[in-house]
Amino acid sequence: MTIAIIGPGAVGTTIAAELKAILPETKLIGRRKQSMTYFPENTSKAITIDVSSYDNMNQTFDVIIIAVKTHQLGTVITQLKALAHPDTLIILAQNGYGQVQRIPYQHVHQAVVYISGQKVANQVTHFRDYRLHVQDTPKTRELKTLLSSTKIELILENNIEHKIWYKLLVNLGINSITAIGHQTAKILQLPEMSQLCRNILEEGLKVAQSEGIHFPKQTVDDIMAIYKGYPDEMGTSMYYDVMNQQPLEVEAIQGYIYERARYHQLETPYLDSVYIFLKSYHRQFTQTESE
Ligand code: NAP
């Protein structure tokens, strides 16, 4: 089995490091040829992982794992023709939803990613977890067998949509308020903010139900309890993106839920407001980014 990982960031480098240990021919592909310094499990033991550029590729792969940010996907799709064959298994290791339909191949799956890490320049620090959830299919089962001798846990799901929506909802509340409020998780200390976050989640849950994804009644309470467990100083990816003046994954998270809300003609005033604020912020980058 030949494998490529596209996107030498926190998630992609972690997956590549584990795969290279059992399949040294595994390629980590980036926009340019470079070397990443990878620190597994927040240790100081550095591993060098080589990144190949698209120009150096003259083969197709049986499995391609795409781990770029969702707003970076457009340019990756244009490269797939040279890297994928009709039977390639393509896994999107990204947050958000709605990206699968953009990829014109037969075996494309959205994964739910539980790998925590951070990339700064060409250094990647992996903090914790190595987990990806994907739909159970003959091809993903084959990949799971291959990965069983690595730390990457591939969890096969009968209903991946449920897992995707749960992560979408968890991202929806805290990412929205920390990014717009320019504050870390301590923003939830203000009771009115906590109520606002709850209102956003209630609307997200309503959209999920209309999509036929059913969650128990206490789901919003459960997610609020997860947020409560976050240390005050903890930021979210969208908070850091705003603070660092970077594009946001807004279209794949708030934008996707907003679009589904419009489709079902639901009234979602809190969701609409946060989406419009974040979209407006993100628009400043769309002249230079592909989407
Ligand atoms: P990241 O660290 O920013 O990595 C993205 C990588 O993709 C960067 O190295 C970037 O390189 C590269 N890239 C951009 N455009 C590319 C292209 N056209 N071809 C090849 N490579 C390209 O992002 P991440 O944190 O790994 O996140 C990836 C996905 O996983 C996101 O959807 C994120 O929400 C999700 N996720 C992340 C975490 C986490 O803890 N990090 C946890 C759960 C889920 P350059 O821009 O330097 O060229």
Coordinates of C-alpha atoms and ligand atoms in Angstrom, one line a residue:
M1 CA 0.0 0.0 0.0
T2 CA 1.4 3.4 -1.0
I3 CA 0.5 6.3 1.2
A4 CA 0.8 10.1 1.0
I5 CA -0.1 12.7 3.5
I6 CA -0.8 16.2 2.2
G7 CA -0.2 19.1 4.6
P8 CA 3.0 19.1 6.7
G9 CA 1.3 20.7 9.7
A10 CA 0.4 19.6 13.2
V11 CA -1.9 16.8 12.2
G12 CA -0.2 15.8 8.9
T13 CA 3.3 15.6 10.4
T14 CA 2.1 13.5 13.3
I15 CA 0.4 11.0 11.0
A16 CA 3.4 10.9 8.6
A17 CA 5.9 10.3 11.5
E18 CA 3.9 7.3 12.7
L19 CA 3.4 5.9 9.2
K20 CA 7.0 6.4 8.1
A21 CA 8.1 4.2 11.0
I22 CA 6.4 1.2 9.4
L23 CA 6.3 2.3 5.7
P24 CA 9.4 4.4 5.1
E25 CA 8.2 5.1 1.5
T26 CA 5.3 7.1 2.9
K27 CA 5.4 10.7 1.5
L28 CA 4.6 13.9 3.4
I29 CA 3.7 16.4 0.7
G30 CA 3.8 20.2 1.2
R31 CA 3.9 23.3 -0.9
R32 CA 7.6 23.2 -0.9
K33 CA 10.5 20.7 -0.2
Q34 CA 11.6 21.2 3.4
S35 CA 12.3 19.3 6.7
M36 CA 10.0 19.4 9.7
T37 CA 11.3 19.0 13.2
Y38 CA 8.8 16.9 15.0
F39 CA 8.4 16.6 18.8
P40 CA 6.1 13.6 19.6
E41 CA 4.0 13.8 22.8
N42 CA 5.4 17.1 23.8
T43 CA 8.9 15.6 24.5
S44 CA 12.2 17.3 23.6
K45 CA 13.2 14.3 21.5
A46 CA 13.2 15.7 18.0
I47 CA 12.6 13.7 14.8
T48 CA 13.3 15.0 11.4
I49 CA 10.6 14.4 8.8
D50 CA 11.2 15.2 5.2
V51 CA 8.6 17.0 3.2
S52 CA 8.4 16.5 -0.6
S53 CA 6.9 19.1 -2.9
Y54 CA 4.4 18.3 -5.6
D55 CA 7.0 18.8 -8.3
N56 CA 9.0 15.8 -7.1
M57 CA 6.1 13.4 -7.3
N58 CA 5.9 10.9 -10.2
Q59 CA 3.7 8.2 -8.7
T60 CA 0.1 7.7 -7.6
F61 CA -0.9 6.6 -4.1
D62 CA -3.4 4.0 -2.8
V63 CA -4.2 6.1 0.2
I64 CA -4.0 9.9 0.5
I65 CA -4.7 11.6 3.8
I66 CA -5.3 15.4 3.4
A67 CA -4.5 17.4 6.5
V68 CA -4.5 21.0 5.3
K69 CA -6.8 23.7 6.8
T70 CA -10.2 23.6 5.2
H71 CA -9.7 26.9 3.4
Q72 CA -6.5 25.5 1.9
L73 CA -8.3 22.5 0.3
G74 CA -9.0 24.2 -3.1
T75 CA -5.3 24.1 -4.2
V76 CA -4.9 20.5 -3.0
I77 CA -7.8 19.3 -5.1
T78 CA -6.1 20.7 -8.2
Q79 CA -3.0 18.5 -7.5
L80 CA -5.0 15.2 -6.9
K81 CA -5.1 14.3 -10.6
A82 CA -1.4 13.6 -10.5
L83 CA -1.4 11.8 -7.1
A84 CA -4.6 9.7 -7.1
H85 CA -5.8 6.8 -9.2
P86 CA -9.5 5.9 -9.5
D87 CA -9.4 3.5 -6.6
T88 CA -7.4 5.7 -4.2
L89 CA -8.8 6.0 -0.7
I90 CA -8.9 9.7 0.2
I91 CA -9.3 10.7 3.9
L92 CA -9.9 14.3 4.9
A93 CA -8.2 14.7 8.3
Q94 CA -9.8 18.1 8.9
N95 CA -12.4 19.8 11.1
G96 CA -15.7 20.9 9.7
Y97 CA -18.0 19.3 7.1
G98 CA -19.1 19.7 3.5
Q99 CA -15.7 19.2 1.9
V100 CA -16.1 15.6 0.7
Q101 CA -18.5 16.6 -2.1
R102 CA -15.8 18.8 -3.6
I103 CA -13.4 15.9 -4.3
P104 CA -14.2 14.0 -7.5
Y105 CA -13.1 10.5 -6.5
Q106 CA -15.1 7.4 -5.5
H107 CA -13.6 6.6 -2.1
V108 CA -13.5 9.9 -0.2
H109 CA -14.2 10.0 3.6
Q110 CA -14.4 12.8 6.1
A111 CA -12.5 11.8 9.3
V112 CA -13.1 13.2 12.7
V113 CA -9.7 14.2 14.1
Y114 CA -8.6 13.8 17.7
I115 CA -4.9 14.6 17.3
S116 CA -3.7 17.7 19.2
G117 CA -0.6 19.6 18.1
Q118 CA 0.8 22.8 16.9
K119 CA 3.0 23.9 14.0
V120 CA 5.2 27.0 14.4
A121 CA 7.4 27.6 11.3
N122 CA 8.9 24.2 10.5
Q123 CA 8.5 22.8 14.0
V124 CA 5.6 20.6 15.0
T125 CA 4.8 19.7 18.6
H126 CA 2.4 16.9 19.1
F127 CA 0.6 17.3 22.5
R128 CA -1.7 14.3 22.8
D129 CA -4.0 11.8 21.1
Y130 CA -3.5 9.9 17.8
R131 CA -7.2 9.2 16.9
L132 CA -9.1 9.4 13.7
H133 CA -12.7 8.3 13.3
V134 CA -13.9 7.3 9.8
Q135 CA -16.8 5.4 8.2
D136 CA -16.4 1.6 8.2
T137 CA -15.9 0.4 4.6
P138 CA -13.7 -2.4 3.2
K139 CA -11.0 0.1 2.3
T140 CA -10.9 1.8 5.7
R141 CA -10.9 -1.6 7.3
E142 CA -7.8 -2.5 5.3
L143 CA -6.1 0.8 6.4
K144 CA -7.0 0.1 10.0
T145 CA -5.2 -3.3 9.8
L146 CA -2.1 -1.6 8.4
L147 CA -2.2 1.1 11.1
S148 CA -2.5 -1.4 13.9
S149 CA 1.2 -1.5 14.4
T150 CA 1.4 2.4 14.7
K151 CA 0.1 4.7 17.4
I152 CA -2.5 6.0 15.0
E153 CA -5.9 4.7 16.1
L154 CA -8.3 4.4 13.3
I155 CA -11.8 4.0 14.8
L156 CA -14.3 2.6 12.3
E157 CA -17.8 4.0 12.6
N158 CA -21.2 2.7 11.4
N159 CA -22.5 6.3 11.4
I160 CA -19.7 8.7 11.0
E161 CA -22.1 11.6 10.4
H162 CA -23.1 11.5 14.1
K163 CA -19.4 11.9 15.2
I164 CA -18.8 14.6 12.6
W165 CA -21.8 16.6 13.9
Y166 CA -20.8 16.2 17.5
K167 CA -17.4 17.7 16.8
L168 CA -19.0 20.4 14.7
L169 CA -21.2 21.4 17.6
V170 CA -18.2 21.3 20.1
N171 CA -16.3 23.6 17.7
L172 CA -19.3 25.8 16.9
G173 CA -19.8 27.2 20.4
I174 CA -16.4 27.8 21.9
N175 CA -14.6 28.7 18.6
S176 CA -17.3 31.3 17.7
I177 CA -17.2 33.2 21.0
T178 CA -13.4 33.1 21.6
A179 CA -12.7 34.2 18.0
I180 CA -15.3 37.1 18.1
G181 CA -14.6 38.0 21.7
H182 CA -10.8 37.9 21.3
Q183 CA -10.5 36.0 24.5
T184 CA -9.5 32.5 25.6
A185 CA -11.9 30.2 27.4
K186 CA -12.1 32.6 30.3
I187 CA -14.6 34.5 28.2
L188 CA -17.2 32.0 29.6
Q189 CA -16.9 33.4 33.1
L190 CA -19.3 36.1 32.1
P191 CA -22.8 34.6 32.6
E192 CA -24.2 36.5 29.6
M193 CA -21.5 35.0 27.4
S194 CA -22.1 31.6 28.7
Q195 CA -25.8 32.0 27.8
L196 CA -24.9 33.3 24.4
C197 CA -22.7 30.2 23.8
R198 CA -25.6 28.0 24.9
N199 CA -28.0 29.8 22.5
I200 CA -25.6 29.2 19.6
L201 CA -25.3 25.5 20.5
E202 CA -29.1 25.1 20.8
E203 CA -29.4 26.4 17.3
G204 CA -26.7 24.1 16.0
L205 CA -28.5 21.2 17.6
K206 CA -31.7 22.2 15.9
V207 CA -29.9 22.2 12.5
A208 CA -28.4 18.7 13.3
Q209 CA -31.9 17.4 14.2
S210 CA -33.3 18.7 10.9
E211 CA -30.4 16.9 9.1
G212 CA -31.7 13.7 10.8
I213 CA -28.8 13.6 13.3
H214 CA -30.3 13.0 16.7
F215 CA -28.6 13.8 19.9
P216 CA -29.9 13.3 23.4
K217 CA -31.6 16.3 25.1
Q218 CA -28.7 17.0 27.5
T219 CA -26.2 17.4 24.7
V220 CA -25.9 21.2 25.0
D221 CA -25.4 20.7 28.8
D222 CA -22.7 18.1 28.1
I223 CA -20.9 20.4 25.7
M224 CA -21.1 23.3 28.1
A225 CA -19.6 21.0 30.8
I226 CA -16.7 20.2 28.4
Y227 CA -16.1 23.9 27.9
K228 CA -16.2 24.5 31.7
G229 CA -13.4 22.0 32.1
Y230 CA -11.1 24.0 29.8
P231 CA -8.4 26.0 31.6
D232 CA -9.1 29.7 31.5
E233 CA -6.0 30.4 29.4
M234 CA -6.8 27.8 26.7
G235 CA -7.5 29.3 23.3
T236 CA -9.2 27.6 20.3
S237 CA -7.9 27.3 16.8
M238 CA -10.2 30.0 15.6
Y239 CA -9.2 32.3 18.5
Y240 CA -5.5 31.9 17.6
D241 CA -6.2 32.4 13.9
V242 CA -7.9 35.7 14.6
M243 CA -5.2 36.8 17.1
N244 CA -2.5 35.9 14.5
Q245 CA -4.3 37.6 11.6
Q246 CA -4.8 34.3 9.7
P247 CA -7.7 33.0 7.6
L248 CA -10.4 31.0 9.4
E249 CA -12.0 27.6 8.9
V250 CA -15.3 29.4 9.1
E251 CA -17.0 28.1 5.9
A252 CA -16.5 24.5 7.0
I253 CA -17.8 25.0 10.5
Q254 CA -20.2 27.9 11.1
G255 CA -20.8 28.3 7.3
Y256 CA -21.7 24.7 6.8
I257 CA -24.2 24.7 9.7
Y258 CA -25.6 28.1 8.5
E259 CA -26.1 26.7 4.9
R260 CA -27.9 23.7 6.3
A261 CA -30.1 26.0 8.4
R262 CA -31.1 28.0 5.3
Y263 CA -31.8 24.7 3.5
H264 CA -34.2 23.6 6.2
Q265 CA -35.6 27.2 6.5
L266 CA -34.8 27.4 10.2
E267 CA -34.6 30.6 12.2
T268 CA -31.1 30.7 13.7
P269 CA -30.4 34.4 14.6
Y270 CA -27.4 33.6 16.9
L271 CA -25.7 31.3 14.4
D272 CA -26.4 33.8 11.6
S273 CA -24.8 36.7 13.6
V274 CA -21.6 34.8 14.5
Y275 CA -21.3 33.4 11.0
I276 CA -21.6 36.9 9.4
F277 CA -19.0 38.4 11.8
L278 CA -16.5 35.6 11.2
K279 CA -17.1 35.5 7.4
S280 CA -16.6 39.2 7.3
Y281 CA -13.2 38.8 9.1
H282 CA -12.2 35.9 6.8
R283 CA -13.1 37.9 3.6
Q284 CA -10.0 40.0 4.0
F285 CA -7.9 37.0 3.1
T286 CA -9.9 35.7 0.1
Q287 CA -8.1 37.8 -2.4
T288 CA -4.9 35.9 -1.6
E289 CA -6.3 32.5 -0.6
S290 CA -8.0 30.0 -2.9
E291 CA -11.3 30.2 -1.1
Ligands
NAP1 P1 -1.6 23.4 10.2 O1 -0.7 23.0 11.3 O2 -1.8 24.8 9.8 O3 -1.1 22.5 8.9 C1 -1.6 22.7 7.6 C2 -0.4 22.4 6.7 O4 -0.9 22.4 5.4 C3 0.7 23.5 6.8 O5 1.9 22.9 7.0 C4 0.6 24.2 5.5 O6 1.9 24.6 5.1 C5 0.1 23.0 4.6 N1 -0.5 23.4 3.3 C6 -1.2 24.5 3.1 N2 -1.6 24.5 1.8 C7 -1.1 23.4 1.2 C8 -1.2 22.8 -0.1 N3 -1.8 23.4 -1.1 N4 -0.5 21.7 -0.3 C9 0.2 21.0 0.7 N5 0.3 21.5 1.9 C10 -0.4 22.7 2.2 O7 -3.1 22.7 10.5 P2 -3.4 21.6 11.4 O8 -3.5 22.1 12.8 O9 -2.6 20.4 11.2 O10 -4.9 21.3 11.0 C11 -5.3 20.5 9.9 C12 -6.8 20.2 10.1 O11 -7.0 19.4 11.3 C13 -7.6 21.5 10.3 O12 -8.9 21.3 9.6 C14 -7.8 21.5 11.8 O13 -9.0 22.2 12.2 C15 -7.9 20.1 12.1 N6 -7.5 19.8 13.5 C16 -6.3 20.2 14.0 C17 -6.0 19.9 15.4 C18 -4.8 20.4 16.0 O14 -4.6 20.3 17.2 N7 -3.8 21.0 15.3 C19 -6.9 19.1 16.1 C20 -8.0 18.6 15.5 C21 -8.4 19.0 14.2 P3 2.3 26.1 4.6 O15 1.1 26.9 4.8 O16 3.4 26.4 5.6 O17 2.7 25.9 3.2

